[in-house]
PDB file of C-alpha atoms in Angstrom:
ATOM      1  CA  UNK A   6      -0.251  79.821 128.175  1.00  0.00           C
ATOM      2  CA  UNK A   7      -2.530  82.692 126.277  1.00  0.00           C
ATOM      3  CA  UNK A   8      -5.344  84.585 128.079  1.00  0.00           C
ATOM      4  CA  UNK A   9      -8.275  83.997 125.322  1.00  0.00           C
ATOM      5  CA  UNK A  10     -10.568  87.157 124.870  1.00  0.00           C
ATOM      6  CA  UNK A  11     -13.924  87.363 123.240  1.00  0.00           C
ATOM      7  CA  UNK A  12     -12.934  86.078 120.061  1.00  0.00           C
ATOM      8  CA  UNK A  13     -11.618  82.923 118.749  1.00  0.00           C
ATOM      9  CA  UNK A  14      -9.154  85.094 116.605  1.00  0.00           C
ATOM     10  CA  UNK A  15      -7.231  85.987 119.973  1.00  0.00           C
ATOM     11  CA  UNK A  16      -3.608  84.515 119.621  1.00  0.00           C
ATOM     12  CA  UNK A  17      -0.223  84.599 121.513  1.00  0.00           C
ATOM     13  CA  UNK A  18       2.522  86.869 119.928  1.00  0.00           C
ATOM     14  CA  UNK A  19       6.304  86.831 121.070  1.00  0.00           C
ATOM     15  CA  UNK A  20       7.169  90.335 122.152  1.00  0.00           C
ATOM     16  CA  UNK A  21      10.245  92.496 120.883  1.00  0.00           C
ATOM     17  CA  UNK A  22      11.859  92.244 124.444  1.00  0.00           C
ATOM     18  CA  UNK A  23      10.780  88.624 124.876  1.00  0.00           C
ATOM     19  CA  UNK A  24       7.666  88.658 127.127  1.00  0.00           C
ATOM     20  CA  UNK A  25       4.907  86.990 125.962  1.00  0.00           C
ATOM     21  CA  UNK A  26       1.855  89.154 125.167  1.00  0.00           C
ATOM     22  CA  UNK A  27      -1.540  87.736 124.784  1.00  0.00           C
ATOM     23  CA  UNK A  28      -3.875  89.790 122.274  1.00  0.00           C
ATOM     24  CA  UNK A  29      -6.821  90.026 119.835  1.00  0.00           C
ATOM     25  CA  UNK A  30      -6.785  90.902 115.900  1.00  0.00           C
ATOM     26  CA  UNK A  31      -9.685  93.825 115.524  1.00  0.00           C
ATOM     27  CA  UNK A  32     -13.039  92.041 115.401  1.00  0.00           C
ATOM     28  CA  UNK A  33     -14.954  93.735 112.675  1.00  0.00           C
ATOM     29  CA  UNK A  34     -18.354  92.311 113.583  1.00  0.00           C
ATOM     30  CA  UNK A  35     -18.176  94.305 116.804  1.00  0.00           C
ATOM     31  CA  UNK A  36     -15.983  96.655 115.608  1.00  0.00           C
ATOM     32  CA  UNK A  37     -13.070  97.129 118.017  1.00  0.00           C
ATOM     33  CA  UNK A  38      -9.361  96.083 118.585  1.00  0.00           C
ATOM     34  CA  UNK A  39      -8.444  94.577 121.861  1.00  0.00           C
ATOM     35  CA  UNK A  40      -4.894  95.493 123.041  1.00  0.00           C
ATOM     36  CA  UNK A  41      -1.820  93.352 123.585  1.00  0.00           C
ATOM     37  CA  UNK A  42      -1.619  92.604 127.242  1.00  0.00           C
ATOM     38  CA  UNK A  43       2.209  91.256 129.100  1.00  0.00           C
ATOM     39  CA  UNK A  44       1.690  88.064 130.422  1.00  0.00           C
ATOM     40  CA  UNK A  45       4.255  88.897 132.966  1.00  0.00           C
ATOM     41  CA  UNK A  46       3.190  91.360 135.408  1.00  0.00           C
ATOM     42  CA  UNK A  47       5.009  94.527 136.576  1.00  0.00           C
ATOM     43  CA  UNK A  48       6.039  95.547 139.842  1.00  0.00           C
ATOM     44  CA  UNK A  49       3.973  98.283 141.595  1.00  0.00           C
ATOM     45  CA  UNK A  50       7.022 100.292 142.416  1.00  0.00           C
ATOM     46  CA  UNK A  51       9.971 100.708 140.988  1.00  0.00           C
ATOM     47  CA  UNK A  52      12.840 102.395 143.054  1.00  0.00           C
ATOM     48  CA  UNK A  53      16.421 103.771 142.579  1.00  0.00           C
ATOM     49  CA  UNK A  54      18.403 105.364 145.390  1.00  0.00           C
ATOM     50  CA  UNK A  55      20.803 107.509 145.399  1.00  0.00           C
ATOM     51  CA  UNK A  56      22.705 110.562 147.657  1.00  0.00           C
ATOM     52  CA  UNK A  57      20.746 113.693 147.767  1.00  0.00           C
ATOM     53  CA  UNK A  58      24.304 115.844 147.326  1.00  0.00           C
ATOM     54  CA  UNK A  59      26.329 113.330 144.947  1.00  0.00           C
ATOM     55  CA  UNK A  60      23.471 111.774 143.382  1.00  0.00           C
ATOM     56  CA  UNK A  61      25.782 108.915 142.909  1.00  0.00           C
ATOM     57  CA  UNK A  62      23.446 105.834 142.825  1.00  0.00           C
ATOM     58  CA  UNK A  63      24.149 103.745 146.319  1.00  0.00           C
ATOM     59  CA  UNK A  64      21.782 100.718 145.953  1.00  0.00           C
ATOM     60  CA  UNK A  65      24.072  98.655 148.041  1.00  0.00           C
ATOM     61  CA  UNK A  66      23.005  97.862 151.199  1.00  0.00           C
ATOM     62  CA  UNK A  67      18.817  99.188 150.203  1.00  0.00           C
ATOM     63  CA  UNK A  68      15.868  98.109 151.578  1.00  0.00           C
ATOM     64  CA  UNK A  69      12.466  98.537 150.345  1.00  0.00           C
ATOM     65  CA  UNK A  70       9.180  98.340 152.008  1.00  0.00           C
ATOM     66  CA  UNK A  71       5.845  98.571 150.366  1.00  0.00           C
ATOM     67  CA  UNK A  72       2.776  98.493 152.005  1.00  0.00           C
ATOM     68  CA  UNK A  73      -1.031  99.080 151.098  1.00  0.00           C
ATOM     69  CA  UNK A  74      -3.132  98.304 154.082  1.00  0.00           C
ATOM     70  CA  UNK A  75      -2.718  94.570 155.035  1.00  0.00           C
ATOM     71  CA  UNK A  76      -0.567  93.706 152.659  1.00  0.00           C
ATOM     72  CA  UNK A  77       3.262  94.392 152.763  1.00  0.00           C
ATOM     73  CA  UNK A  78       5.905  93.052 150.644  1.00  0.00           C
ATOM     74  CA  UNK A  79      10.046  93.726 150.869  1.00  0.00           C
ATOM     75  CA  UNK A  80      13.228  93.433 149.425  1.00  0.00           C
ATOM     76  CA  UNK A  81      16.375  94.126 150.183  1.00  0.00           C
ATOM     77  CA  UNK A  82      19.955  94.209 147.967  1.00  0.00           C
ATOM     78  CA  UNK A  83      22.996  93.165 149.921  1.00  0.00           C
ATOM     79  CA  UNK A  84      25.393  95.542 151.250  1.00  0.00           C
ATOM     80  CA  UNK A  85      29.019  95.846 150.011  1.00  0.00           C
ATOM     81  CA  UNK A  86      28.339  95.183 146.604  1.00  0.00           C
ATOM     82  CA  UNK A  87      28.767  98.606 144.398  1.00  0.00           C
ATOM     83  CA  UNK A  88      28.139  96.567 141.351  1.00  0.00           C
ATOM     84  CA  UNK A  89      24.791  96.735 142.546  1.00  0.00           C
ATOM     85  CA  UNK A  90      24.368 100.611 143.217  1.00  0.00           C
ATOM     86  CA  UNK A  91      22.553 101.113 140.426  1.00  0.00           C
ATOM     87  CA  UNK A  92      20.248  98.650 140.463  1.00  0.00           C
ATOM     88  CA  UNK A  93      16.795  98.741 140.410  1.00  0.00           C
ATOM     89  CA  UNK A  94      14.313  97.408 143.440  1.00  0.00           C
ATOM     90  CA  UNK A  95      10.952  96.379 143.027  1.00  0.00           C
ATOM     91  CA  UNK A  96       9.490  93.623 145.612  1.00  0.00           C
ATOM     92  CA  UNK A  97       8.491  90.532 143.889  1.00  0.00           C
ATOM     93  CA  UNK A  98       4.690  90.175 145.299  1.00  0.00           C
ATOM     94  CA  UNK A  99       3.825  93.460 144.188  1.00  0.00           C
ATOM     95  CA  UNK A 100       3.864  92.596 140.545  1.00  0.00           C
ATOM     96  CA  UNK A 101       0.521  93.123 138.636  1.00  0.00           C
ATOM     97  CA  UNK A 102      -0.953  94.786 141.884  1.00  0.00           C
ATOM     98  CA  UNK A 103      -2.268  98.073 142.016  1.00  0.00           C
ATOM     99  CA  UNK A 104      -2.737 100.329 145.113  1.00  0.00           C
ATOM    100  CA  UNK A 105      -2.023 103.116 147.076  1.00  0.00           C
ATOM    101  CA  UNK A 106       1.356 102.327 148.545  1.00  0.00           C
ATOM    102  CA  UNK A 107       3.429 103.494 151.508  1.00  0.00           C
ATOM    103  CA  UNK A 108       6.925 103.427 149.960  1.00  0.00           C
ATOM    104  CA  UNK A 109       9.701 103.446 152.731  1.00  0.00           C
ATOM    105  CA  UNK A 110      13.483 103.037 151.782  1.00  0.00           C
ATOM    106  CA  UNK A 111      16.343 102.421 154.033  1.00  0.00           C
ATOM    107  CA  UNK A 112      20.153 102.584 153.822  1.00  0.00           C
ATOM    108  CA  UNK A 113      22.490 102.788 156.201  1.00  0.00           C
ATOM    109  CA  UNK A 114      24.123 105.691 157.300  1.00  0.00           C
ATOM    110  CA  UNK A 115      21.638 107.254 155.632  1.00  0.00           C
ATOM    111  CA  UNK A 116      18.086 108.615 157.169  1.00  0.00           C
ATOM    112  CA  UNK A 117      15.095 106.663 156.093  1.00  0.00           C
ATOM    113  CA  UNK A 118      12.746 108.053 153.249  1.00  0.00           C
ATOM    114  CA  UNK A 119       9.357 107.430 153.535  1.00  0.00           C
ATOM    115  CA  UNK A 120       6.263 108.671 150.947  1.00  0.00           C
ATOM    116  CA  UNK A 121       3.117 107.921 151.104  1.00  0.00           C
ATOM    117  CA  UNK A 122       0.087 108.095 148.837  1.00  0.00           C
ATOM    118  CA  UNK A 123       2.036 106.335 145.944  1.00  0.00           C
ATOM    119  CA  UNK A 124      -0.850 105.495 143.314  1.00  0.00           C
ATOM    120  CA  UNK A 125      -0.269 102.323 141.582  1.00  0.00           C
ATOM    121  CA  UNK A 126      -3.265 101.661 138.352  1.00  0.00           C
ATOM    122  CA  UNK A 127      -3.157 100.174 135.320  1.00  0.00           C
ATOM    123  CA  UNK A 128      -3.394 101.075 131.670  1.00  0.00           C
ATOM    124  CA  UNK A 129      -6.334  99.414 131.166  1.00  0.00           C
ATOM    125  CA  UNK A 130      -4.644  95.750 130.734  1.00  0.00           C
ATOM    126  CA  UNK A 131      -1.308  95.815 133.375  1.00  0.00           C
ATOM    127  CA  UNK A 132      -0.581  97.695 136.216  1.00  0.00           C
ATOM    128  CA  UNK A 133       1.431 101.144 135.468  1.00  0.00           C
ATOM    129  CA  UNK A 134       4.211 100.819 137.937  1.00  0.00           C
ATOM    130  CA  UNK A 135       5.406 104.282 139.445  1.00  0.00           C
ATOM    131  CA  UNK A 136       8.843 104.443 138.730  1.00  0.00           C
ATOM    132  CA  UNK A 137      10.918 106.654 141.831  1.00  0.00           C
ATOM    133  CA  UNK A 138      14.133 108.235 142.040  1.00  0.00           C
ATOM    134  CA  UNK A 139      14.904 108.590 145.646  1.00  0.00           C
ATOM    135  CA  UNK A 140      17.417 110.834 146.933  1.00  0.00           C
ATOM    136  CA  UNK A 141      18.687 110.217 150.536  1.00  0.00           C
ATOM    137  CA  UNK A 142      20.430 112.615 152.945  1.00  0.00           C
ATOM    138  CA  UNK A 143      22.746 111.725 155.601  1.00  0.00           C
ATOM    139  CA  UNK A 144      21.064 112.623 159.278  1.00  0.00           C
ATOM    140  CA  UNK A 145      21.531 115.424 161.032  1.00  0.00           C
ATOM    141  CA  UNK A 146      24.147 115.186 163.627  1.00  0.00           C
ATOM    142  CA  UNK A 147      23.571 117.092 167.518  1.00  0.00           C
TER     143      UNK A 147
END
């Protein structure tokens, strides 16, 4: 399904990377050109984790917590699984939502990392996630 805008030359176009985009041919009569817009939304935040002295990525076993006031959205990617270590988390309700997030990430042994402040806004047609590389240290023993 296309989102129609102010024209009734708006049309649907196929994307390079397969997402649909919705968008507008320039309208000479009022003289602009409205932007191709992702259909899809993206996640707020996007995280990697890895350790702060390696920096090998350990994903495995991650847990991410976002939360902007009320709302508060997680997701976790299961333990044991170094084929995962790399991967990237982003919670699903997030998507398309900007805010100012508390980010906190957890992974056993490691200490939890929390920021705060994170500002999620958008380019004007989708949000413009913020995109972390989070380095965890092991806790202080004693």
């Amino acid at each position: 399904m296309c989102v129609f805008w102010l024209s009734s030359r708006c049309r649907c176009v196929p994307a390079l990377s397969g997402l649909l985009l919705a968008g507008c041919a320039s309208d000479e009569a009022v003289g602009f050109r409205q932007p191709l817009c992702e259909l899809d939304p993206r996640p707020a935040v996007v995280v990697t984790v890895q350790d702060w002295v390696t920096k090998e990525y350990i994903g495995s076993g991650a847990t991410l917590v976002l939360q902007d006031g009320a709302f508060r959205d997680s997701v976790s990617v299961p333990p044991n699984r170094p084929d995962l270590n790399a991967q990237r988390l982003a919670t699903p309700n997030s998507a398309g939502r900007e805010g100012t997030y508390t980010v906190r990430v957890t992974r056993p042994p490691y200490a939890a990392l929390i920021l705060t402040s994170v500002q999620v806004g958008t380019d004007g047609c989708n949000v413009v996630p913020a995109v972390l590389s989070l380095h965890l240290r092991m806790p202080l023993s004693g």
